[in-house]
Coordinates of C-alpha atoms in Angstrom, one line a residue:
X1 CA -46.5 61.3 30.2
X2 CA -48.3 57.9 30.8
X3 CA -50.3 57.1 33.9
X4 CA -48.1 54.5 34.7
X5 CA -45.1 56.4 34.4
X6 CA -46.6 59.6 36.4
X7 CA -47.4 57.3 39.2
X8 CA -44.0 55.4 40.0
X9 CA -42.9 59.0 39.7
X10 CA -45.1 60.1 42.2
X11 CA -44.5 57.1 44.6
X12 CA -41.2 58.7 45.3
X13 CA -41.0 61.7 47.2
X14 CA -37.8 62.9 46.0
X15 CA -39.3 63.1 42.1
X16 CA -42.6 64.2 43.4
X17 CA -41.8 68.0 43.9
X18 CA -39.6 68.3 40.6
X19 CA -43.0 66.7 38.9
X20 CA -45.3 69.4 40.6
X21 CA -43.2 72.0 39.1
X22 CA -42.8 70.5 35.8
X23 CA -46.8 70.9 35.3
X24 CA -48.0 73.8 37.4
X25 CA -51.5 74.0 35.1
X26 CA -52.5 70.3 35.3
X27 CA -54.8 69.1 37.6
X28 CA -53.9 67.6 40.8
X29 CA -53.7 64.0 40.6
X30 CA -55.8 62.5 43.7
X31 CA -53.7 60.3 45.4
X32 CA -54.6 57.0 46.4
X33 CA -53.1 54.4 49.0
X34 CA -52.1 52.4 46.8
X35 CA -50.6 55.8 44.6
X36 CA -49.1 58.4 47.2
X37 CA -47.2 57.7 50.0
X38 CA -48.8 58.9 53.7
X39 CA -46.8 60.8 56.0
X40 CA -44.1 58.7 57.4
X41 CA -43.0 59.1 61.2
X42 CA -39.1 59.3 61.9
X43 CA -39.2 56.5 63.8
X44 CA -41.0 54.4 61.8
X45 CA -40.1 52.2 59.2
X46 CA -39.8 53.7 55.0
X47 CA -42.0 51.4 53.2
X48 CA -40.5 49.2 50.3
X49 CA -40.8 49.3 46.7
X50 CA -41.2 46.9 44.2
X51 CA -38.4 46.8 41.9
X52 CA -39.8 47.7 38.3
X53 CA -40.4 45.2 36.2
X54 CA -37.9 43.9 33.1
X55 CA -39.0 43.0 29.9
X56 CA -37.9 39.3 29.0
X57 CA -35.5 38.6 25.9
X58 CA -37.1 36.1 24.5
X59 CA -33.8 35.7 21.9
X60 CA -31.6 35.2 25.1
X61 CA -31.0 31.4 25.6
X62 CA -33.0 30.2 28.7
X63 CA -31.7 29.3 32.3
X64 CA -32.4 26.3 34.1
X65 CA -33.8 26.8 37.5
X66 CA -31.3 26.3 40.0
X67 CA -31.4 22.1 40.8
X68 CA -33.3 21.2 37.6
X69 CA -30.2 20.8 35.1
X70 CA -28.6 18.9 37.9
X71 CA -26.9 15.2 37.0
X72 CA -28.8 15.6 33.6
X73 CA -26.9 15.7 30.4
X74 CA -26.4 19.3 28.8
X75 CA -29.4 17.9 25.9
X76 CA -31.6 16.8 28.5
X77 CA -31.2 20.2 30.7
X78 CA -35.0 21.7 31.5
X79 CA -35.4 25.3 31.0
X80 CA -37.7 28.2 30.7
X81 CA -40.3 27.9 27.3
X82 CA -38.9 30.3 24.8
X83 CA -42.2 30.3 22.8
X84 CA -44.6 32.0 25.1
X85 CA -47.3 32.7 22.5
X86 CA -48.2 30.4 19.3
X87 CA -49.2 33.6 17.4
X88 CA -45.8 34.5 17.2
X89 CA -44.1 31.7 17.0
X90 CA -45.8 31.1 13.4
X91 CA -44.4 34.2 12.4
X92 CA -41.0 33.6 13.1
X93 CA -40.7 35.8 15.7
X94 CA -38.8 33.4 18.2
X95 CA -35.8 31.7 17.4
X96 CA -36.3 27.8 17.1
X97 CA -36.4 25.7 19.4
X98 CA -34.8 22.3 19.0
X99 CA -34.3 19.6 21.3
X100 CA -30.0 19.2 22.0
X101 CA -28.3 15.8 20.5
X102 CA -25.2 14.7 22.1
X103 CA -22.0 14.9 19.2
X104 CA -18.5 13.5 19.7
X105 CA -15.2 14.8 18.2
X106 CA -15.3 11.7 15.8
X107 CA -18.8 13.4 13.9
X108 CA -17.5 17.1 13.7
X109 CA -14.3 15.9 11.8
X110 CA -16.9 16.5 8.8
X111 CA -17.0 19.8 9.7
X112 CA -12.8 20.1 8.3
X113 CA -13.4 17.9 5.4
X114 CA -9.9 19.4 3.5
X115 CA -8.2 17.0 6.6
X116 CA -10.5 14.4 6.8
X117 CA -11.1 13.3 2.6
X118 CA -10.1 10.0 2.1
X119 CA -6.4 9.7 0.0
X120 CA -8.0 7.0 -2.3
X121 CA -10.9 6.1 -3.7
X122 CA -12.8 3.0 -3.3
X123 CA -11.7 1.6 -6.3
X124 CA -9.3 -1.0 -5.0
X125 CA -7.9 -3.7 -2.8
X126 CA -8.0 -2.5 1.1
X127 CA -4.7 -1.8 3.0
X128 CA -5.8 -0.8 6.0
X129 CA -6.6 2.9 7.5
X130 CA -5.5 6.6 7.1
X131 CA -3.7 7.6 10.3
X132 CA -5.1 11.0 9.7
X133 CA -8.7 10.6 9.1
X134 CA -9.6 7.2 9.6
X135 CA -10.5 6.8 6.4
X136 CA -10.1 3.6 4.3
X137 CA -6.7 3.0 1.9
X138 CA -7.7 1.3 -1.0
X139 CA -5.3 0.9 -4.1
X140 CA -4.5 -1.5 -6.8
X141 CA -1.7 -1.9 -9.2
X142 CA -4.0 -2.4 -12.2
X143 CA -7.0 -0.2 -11.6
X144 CA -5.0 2.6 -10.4
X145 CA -3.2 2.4 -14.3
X146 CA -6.1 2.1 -16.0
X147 CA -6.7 5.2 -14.3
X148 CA -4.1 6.9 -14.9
X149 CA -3.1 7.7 -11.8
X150 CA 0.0 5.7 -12.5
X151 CA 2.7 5.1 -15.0
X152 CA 3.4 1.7 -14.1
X153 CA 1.7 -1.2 -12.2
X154 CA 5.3 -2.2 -10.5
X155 CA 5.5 -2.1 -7.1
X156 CA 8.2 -1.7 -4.1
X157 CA 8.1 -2.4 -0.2
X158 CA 10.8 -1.3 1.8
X159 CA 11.6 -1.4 5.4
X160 CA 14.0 -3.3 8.1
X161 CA 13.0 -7.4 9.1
X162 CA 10.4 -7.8 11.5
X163 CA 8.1 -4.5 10.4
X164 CA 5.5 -5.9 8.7
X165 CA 6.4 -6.1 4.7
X166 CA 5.5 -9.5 4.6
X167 CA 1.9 -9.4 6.2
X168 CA 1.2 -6.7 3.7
X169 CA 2.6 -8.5 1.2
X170 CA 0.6 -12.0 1.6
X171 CA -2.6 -9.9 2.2
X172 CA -2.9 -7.0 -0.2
X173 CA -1.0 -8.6 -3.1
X174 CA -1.8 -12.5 -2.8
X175 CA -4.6 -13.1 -1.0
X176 CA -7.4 -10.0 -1.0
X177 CA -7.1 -9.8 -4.7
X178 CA -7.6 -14.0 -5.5
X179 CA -11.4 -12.5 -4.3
X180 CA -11.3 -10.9 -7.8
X181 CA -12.3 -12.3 -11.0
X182 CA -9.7 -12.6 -13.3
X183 CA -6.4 -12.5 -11.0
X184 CA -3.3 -14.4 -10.3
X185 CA -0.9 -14.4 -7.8
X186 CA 2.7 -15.9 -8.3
X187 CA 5.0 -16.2 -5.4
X188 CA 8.9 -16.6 -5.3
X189 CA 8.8 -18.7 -1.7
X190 CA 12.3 -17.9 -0.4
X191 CA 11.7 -18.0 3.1
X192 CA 12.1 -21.6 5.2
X193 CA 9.4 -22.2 7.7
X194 CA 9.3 -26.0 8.7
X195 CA 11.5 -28.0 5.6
X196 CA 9.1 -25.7 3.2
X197 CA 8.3 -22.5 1.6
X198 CA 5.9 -20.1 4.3
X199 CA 3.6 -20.0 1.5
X200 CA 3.2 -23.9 1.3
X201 CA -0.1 -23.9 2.9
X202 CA -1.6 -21.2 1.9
X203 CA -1.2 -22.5 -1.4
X204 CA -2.6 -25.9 -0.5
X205 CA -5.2 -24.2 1.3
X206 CA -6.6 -22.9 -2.1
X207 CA -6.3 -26.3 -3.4
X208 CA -2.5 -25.9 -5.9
X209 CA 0.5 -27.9 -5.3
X210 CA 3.7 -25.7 -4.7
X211 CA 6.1 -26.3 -7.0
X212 CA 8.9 -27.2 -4.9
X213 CA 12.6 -27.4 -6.2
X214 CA 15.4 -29.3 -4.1
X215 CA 18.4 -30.8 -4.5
X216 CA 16.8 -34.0 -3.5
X217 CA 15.3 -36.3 -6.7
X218 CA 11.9 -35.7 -7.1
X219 CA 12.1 -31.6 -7.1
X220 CA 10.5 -29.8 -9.7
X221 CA 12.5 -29.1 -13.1
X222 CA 12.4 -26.3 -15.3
X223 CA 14.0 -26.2 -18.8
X224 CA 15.7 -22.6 -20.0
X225 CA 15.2 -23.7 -23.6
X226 CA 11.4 -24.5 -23.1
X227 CA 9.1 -23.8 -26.3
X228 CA 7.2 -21.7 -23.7
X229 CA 10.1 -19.3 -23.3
X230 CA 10.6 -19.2 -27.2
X231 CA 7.3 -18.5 -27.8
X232 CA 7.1 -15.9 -25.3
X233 CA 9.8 -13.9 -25.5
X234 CA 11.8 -15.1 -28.5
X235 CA 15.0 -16.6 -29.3
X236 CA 16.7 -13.3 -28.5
X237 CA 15.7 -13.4 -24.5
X238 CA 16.0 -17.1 -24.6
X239 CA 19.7 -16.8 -25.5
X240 CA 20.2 -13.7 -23.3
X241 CA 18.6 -16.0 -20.4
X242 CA 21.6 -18.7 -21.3
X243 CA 24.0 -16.0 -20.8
X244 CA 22.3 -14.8 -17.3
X245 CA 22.9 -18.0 -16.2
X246 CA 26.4 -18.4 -17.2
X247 CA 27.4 -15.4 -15.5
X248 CA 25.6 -16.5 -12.1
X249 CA 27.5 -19.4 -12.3
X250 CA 30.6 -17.6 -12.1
X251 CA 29.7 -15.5 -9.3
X252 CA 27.9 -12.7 -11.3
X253 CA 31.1 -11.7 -13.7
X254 CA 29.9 -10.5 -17.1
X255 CA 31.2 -12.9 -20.3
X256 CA 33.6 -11.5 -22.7
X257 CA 32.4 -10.3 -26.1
X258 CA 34.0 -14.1 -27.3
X259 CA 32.0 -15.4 -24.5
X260 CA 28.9 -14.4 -25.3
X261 CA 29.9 -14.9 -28.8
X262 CA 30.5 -18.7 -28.4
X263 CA 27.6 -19.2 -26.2
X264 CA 25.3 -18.0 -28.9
X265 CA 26.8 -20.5 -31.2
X266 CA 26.4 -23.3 -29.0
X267 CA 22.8 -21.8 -28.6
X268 CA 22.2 -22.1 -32.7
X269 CA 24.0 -25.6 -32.9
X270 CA 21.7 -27.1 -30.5
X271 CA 18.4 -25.5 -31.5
X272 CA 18.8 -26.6 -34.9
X273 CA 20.1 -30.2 -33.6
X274 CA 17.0 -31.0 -31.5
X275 CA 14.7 -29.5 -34.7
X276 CA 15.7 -32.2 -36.9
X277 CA 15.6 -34.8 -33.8
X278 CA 11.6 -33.3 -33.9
X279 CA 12.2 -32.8 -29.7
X280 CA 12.4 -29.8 -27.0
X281 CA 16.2 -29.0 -26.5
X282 CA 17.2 -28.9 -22.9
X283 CA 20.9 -27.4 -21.2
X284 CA 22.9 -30.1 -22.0
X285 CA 22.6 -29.9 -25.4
X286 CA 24.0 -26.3 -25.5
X287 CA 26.8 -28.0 -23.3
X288 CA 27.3 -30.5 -25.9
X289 CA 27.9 -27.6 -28.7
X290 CA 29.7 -25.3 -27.0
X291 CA 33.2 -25.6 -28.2
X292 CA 32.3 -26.8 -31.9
X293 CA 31.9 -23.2 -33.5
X294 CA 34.1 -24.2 -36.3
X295 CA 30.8 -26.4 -37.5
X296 CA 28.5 -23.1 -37.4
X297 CA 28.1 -22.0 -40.6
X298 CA 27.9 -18.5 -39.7
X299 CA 31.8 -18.2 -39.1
X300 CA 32.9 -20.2 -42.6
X301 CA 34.8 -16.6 -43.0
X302 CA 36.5 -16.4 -39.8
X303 CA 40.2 -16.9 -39.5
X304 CA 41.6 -20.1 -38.3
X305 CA 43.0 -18.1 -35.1
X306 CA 39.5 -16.5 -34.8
X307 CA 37.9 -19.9 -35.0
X308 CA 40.4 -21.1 -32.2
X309 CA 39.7 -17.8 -30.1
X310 CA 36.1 -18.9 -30.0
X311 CA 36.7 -22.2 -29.3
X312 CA 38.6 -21.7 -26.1
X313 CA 35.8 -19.7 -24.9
X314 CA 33.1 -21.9 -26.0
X315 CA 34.9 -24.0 -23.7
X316 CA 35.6 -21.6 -21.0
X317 CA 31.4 -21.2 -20.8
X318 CA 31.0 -25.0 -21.1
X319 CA 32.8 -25.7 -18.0
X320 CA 30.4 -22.8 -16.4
X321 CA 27.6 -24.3 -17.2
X322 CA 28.4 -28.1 -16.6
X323 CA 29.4 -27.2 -13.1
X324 CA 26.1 -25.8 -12.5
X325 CA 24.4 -29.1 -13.9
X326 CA 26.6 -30.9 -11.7
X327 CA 25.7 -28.9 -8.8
X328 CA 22.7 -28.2 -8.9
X329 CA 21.5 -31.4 -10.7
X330 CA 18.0 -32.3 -11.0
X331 CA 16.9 -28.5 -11.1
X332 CA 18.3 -27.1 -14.8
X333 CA 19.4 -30.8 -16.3
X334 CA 15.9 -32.1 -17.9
X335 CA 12.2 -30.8 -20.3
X336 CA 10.4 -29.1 -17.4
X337 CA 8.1 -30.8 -15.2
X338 CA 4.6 -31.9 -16.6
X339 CA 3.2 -30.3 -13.5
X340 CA 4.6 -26.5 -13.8
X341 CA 1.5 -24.9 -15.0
X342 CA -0.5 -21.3 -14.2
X343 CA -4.2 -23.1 -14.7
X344 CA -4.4 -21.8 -10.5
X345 CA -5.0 -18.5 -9.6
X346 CA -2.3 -18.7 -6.3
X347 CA 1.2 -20.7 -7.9
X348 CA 4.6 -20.7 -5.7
X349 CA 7.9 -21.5 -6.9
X350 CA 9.2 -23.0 -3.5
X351 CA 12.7 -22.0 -3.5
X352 CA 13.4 -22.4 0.2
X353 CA 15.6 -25.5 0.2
X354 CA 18.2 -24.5 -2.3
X355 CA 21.3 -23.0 -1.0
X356 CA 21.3 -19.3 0.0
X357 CA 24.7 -18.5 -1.8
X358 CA 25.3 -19.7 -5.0
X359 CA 23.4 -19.3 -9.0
X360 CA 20.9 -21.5 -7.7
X361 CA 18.2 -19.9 -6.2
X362 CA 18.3 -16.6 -8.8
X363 CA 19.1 -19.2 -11.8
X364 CA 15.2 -20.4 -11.2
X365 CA 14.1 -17.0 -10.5
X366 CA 15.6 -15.7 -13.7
X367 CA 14.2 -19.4 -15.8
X368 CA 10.7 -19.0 -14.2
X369 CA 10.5 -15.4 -14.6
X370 CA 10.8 -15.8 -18.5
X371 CA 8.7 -19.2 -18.5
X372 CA 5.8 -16.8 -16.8
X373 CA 6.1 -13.9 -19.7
X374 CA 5.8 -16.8 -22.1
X375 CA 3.0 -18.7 -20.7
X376 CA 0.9 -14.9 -19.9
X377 CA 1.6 -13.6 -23.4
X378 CA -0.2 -17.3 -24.5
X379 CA -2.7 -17.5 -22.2
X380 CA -4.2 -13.9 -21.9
X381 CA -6.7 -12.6 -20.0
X382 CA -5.5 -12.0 -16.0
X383 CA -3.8 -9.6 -14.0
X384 CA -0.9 -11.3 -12.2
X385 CA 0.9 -10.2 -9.5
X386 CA 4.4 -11.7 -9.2
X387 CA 5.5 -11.6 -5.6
X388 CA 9.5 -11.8 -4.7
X389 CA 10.1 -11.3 -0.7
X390 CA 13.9 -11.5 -1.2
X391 CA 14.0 -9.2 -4.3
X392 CA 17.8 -8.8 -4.7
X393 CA 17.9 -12.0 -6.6
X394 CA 15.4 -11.1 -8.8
X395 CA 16.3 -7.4 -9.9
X396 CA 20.2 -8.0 -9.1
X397 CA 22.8 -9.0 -10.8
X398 CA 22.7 -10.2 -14.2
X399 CA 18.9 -10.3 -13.6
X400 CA 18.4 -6.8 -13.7
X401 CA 19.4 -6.0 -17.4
X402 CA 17.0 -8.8 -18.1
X403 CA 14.4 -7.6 -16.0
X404 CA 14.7 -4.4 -17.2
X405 CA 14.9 -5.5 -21.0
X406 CA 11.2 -7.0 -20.6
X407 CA 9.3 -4.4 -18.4
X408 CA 7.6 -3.2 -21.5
X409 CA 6.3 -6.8 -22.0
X410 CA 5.3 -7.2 -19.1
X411 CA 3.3 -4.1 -18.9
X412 CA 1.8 -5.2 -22.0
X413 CA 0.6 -8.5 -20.7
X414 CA -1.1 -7.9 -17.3
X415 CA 1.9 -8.6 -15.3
X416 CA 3.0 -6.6 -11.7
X417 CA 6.1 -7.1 -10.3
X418 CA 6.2 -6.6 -6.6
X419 CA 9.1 -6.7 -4.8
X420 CA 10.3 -6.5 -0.8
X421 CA 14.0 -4.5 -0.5
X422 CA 15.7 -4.5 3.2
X423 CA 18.2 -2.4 2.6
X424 CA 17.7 0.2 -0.6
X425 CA 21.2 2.0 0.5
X426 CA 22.9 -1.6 -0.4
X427 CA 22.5 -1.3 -4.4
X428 CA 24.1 1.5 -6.1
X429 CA 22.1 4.4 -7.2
X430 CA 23.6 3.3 -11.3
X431 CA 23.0 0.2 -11.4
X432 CA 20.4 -1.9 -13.4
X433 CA 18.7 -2.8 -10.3
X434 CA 18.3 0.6 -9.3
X435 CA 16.5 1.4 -12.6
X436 CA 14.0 -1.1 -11.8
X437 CA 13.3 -0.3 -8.9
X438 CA 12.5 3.0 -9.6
X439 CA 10.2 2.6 -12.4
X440 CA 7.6 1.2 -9.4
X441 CA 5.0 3.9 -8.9
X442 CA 3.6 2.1 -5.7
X443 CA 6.1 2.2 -2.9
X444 CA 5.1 0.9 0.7
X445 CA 8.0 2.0 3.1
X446 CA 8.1 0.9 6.3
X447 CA 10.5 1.3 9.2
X448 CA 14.3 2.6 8.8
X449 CA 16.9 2.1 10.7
X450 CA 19.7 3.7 9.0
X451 CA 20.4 7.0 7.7
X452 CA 21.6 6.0 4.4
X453 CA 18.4 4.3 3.6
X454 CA 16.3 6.8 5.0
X455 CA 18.2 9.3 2.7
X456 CA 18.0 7.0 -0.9
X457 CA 14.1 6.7 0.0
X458 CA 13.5 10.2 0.0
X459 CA 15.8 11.2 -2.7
X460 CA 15.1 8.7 -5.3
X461 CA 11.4 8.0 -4.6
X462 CA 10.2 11.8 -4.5
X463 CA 9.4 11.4 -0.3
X464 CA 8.9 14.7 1.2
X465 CA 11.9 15.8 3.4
X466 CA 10.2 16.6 6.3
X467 CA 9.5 12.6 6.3
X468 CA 13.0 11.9 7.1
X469 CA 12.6 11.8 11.3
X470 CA 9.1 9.5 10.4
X471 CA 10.8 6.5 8.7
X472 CA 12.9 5.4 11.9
X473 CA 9.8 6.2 14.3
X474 CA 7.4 4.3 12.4
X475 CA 5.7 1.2 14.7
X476 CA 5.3 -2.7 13.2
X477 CA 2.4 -2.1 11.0
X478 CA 2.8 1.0 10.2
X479 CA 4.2 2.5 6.7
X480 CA 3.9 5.3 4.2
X481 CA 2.2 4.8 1.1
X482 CA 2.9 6.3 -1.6
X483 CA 1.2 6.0 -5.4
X484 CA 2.4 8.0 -8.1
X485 CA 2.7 11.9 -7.3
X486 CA 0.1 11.7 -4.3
X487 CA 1.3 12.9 -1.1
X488 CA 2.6 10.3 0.8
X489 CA -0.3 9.1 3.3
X490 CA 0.4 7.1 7.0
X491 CA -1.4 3.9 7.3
X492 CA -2.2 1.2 9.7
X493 CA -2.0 -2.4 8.0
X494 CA -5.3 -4.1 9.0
X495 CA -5.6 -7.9 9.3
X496 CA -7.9 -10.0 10.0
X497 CA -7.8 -13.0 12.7
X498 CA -7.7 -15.5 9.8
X499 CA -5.2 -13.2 7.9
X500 CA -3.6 -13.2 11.1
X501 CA -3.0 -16.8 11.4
X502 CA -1.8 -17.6 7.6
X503 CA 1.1 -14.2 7.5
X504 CA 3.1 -15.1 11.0
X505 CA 5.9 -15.9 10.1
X506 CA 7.8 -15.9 13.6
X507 CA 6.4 -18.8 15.2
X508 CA 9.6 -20.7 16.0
X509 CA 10.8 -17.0 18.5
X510 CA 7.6 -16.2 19.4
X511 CA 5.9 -19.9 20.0
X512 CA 2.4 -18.7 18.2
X513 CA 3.4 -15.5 16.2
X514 CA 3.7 -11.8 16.3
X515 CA 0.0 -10.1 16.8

């Protein structure tokens, strides 16, 4: 036994007989003052003794004396050494000792990076932020293809008026990619704001003229038998594009097989007319010739009641088309303006001041729709998006089948349709529209109101279920993106203040715009 444990043993008298006994040979121990313990009187007092000493953990986390950790930050809180001696503390033998850093919520988010990984890459035009992470949305039609990440550069933005489809649509699609090289924006300006199209001045801003189209004199023309259109898409669509148009004209009605039939004719006739006058054909010709297919030599075999069959119907589509010259005049009646061109990288086909009902307004839709895959297939080289806010006129209708009949071009050549849809529940799910629509692998949906659009978004764009109670909750700005077979991601549409200024488009009810 150690001195130092024999003598605390000795200093107390209950342990000190038990110890005598336990080592009857040794040698009595000579007990000092400060060792053994005199003999203590009843009345007086027992003596006290020092608790033994404990052994400090130098591995145990130290403890701020009481007052010093007071009103100072947990990093700043002062507390015992933990590295008594240098010897050991070369050796490892302590833990380390690091001064604390403050953190916040917003740095440990790195910690769960399976939640917090961005859901695009930077490879593309900013949208705005990830509601989930923070992160940066990036995306564009014509990288992400390239890519591979999707199938087709077409792309769809649904939701009800007033939740944002236009902001995103002036920012991410026409204005944030005219910062690239080699990209084009062309607009189908529907909208009225002040006796003009809303994009009027941002298209003047960037130095083009909008290309403005009015009942007035002085509009803009456009000719559906430009060389531009031949050249583009050939004779084929050029006559199909005749037949579009007769069928708007009559309310949207599909022509008979004698119809179509005599159209075509009148088509031929005239073509070959303004070929030996050595100048560009233009509608009234075809009006002239409809009605004369007895002088087309491709129906020298055809019965003299045939040949009258096609005759009355020749003149059934003349007086189609002549009423929409009459009524529209000034638009469809003349060679197309000098001043169309795509030599700017913003263009806008103001549309605004034509009437809302009628052939008028998807007529030039339909015309400078074909003029553009004409003039891209000539002039190669950019990426255009084509913007249409009102996109029922475009991909409705007798449109559709057209639109649909020259995606494949369009692919081909650089081109991006993008259209804005109110109300997806309003075309049948078998209809032409609805095939084009759904070849977009892009979709932006913001808020729905009704059940029936919530439910065609989710079944006939691939939405998870579970998003069904999201789509009516869903705040101005806020949308779900979705791009190809990704998971559908939340964002917040981030503008600018000078974005801010040039996409309000509610001025006149909210006398300086919606922020």
């Amino acid at each position: 036994m150690s001195p130092f444990r024999r003598r605390q043993q000795l200093a107390d008298p209950e342990t000190a007989t038990d110890v005598a006994e336990a080592t009857p040979d040794a040698a009595p121990v000579e007990a000092t003052p400060e060792d053994a313990p005199a003999e203590v009187a009843e009345d007086a007092a027992p003596a006290e003794t020092a608790p033994p000493k404990k052994r400090r953990n130098f591995f145990r986390a130290p403890v701020s004396a009481p007052g010093e950790g007071e009103g100072r930050p947990p990093w700043e809180a002062r507390g015992w050494p933990t590295r008594p001696k240098l010897r050991r503390a070369r050796r490892g033998y302590y833990a380390p000792l690091h001064r604390g850093a403050p953190t916040t919520t917003r740095q440990a988010e790195v910690l769960n990076t399976a939640v917090v990984a961005a859901p695009t890459d930077a490879e593309g035009v900013a949208i705005g932020r990830d509601c989930l992470s923070n992160a940066v949305v990036a995306h564009d039609p014509f990288t992400a293809y390239a890519k591979g990440l999707i199938s087709s550069p077409n792309v769809l933005v649904l939701g009800d008026i007033g939740a944002g489809k236009s902001s995103l649509l002036k920012t991410v699609y026409v204005l944030r990619p005219l910062t690239l090289a080699g990209r084009r924006s062309v607009i189908f300006d529907k909208k009225d704001r002040g006796g003009e199209g809303e994009y009027c001045a941002l298209v003047e801003r960037y130095g083009a003229a909008p290309l403005r189209f009015s009942l007035e004199p002085g509009g803009t023309v456009i000719n559906l038998l430009d060389p531009v259109i031949t050249g583009g898409t050939g004779a084929k669509n050029q006559a199909h594009l005749l037949q579009v148009a007769a069928e708007l004209a009559q309310g949207g009605a599909p022509l008979d097989q004698w119809e179509r039939e005599a159209l075509r004719s009148a088509y031929r006739l005239a073509m070959r007319a303004a070929e030996a006058d050595e100048r560009i054909p233009v509608l009234p010709d075809v009006l002239a010739q409809a009605g004369h297919a007895a002088e087309d030599p491709a129906y020298a075999d055809l019965t003299p009641g045939a040949l009258e069959r096609l005759h009355e119907a020749g003149l059934g589509v003349r007086f189609l088309l002549d009423g929409l010259l009459e009524e529209y005049s000034g638009i469809f009646d003349g060679p197309t303006s000098p001043w169309v061109s795509l030599g700017e990288k913003l263009t806008s086909f103001d549309v605004s001041q034509l009437p809302e009902d009628g052939p008028a307004v998807p007529t030039v839709m339909a015309i400078a729709n074909m003029w553009l895959l004409g003039t891209l297939r000539r002039e190669r080289g950019r990426f255009t998006n084509l913007i249409a806010e009102e996109g029922w006129h475009l991909v409705g209708g007798p449109n559709a089948q057209l639109m649909r009949a020259n995606t494949k071009l369009a692919r081909g050549l650089g081109l991006a349709l993008v259209v804005a849809i109110h109300k997806i529940a309003d075309i049948p799910a078998d209809s032409p529209a609805m095939t084009v629509l759904q070849e977009a692998q892009t979709v932006h949906c913001y808020r729905q109101s009704r059940a029936d659009d919530i439910d065609r978004v989710v079944h006939d764009f691939g939405f998870e279920p579970g998003l069904a109670a999201t789509l009516p909750a869903l705040g101005d700005g806020f949308h779900l993106f979705k791009r190809g077979r990704d998971p559908e991601v939340m964002v917040e549409h981030i503008r600018s203040a000078f974005e801010t200024g040039l996409t309000n488009t509610d001025e006149a009810m909210t006398r300086g715009g919606r922020r």
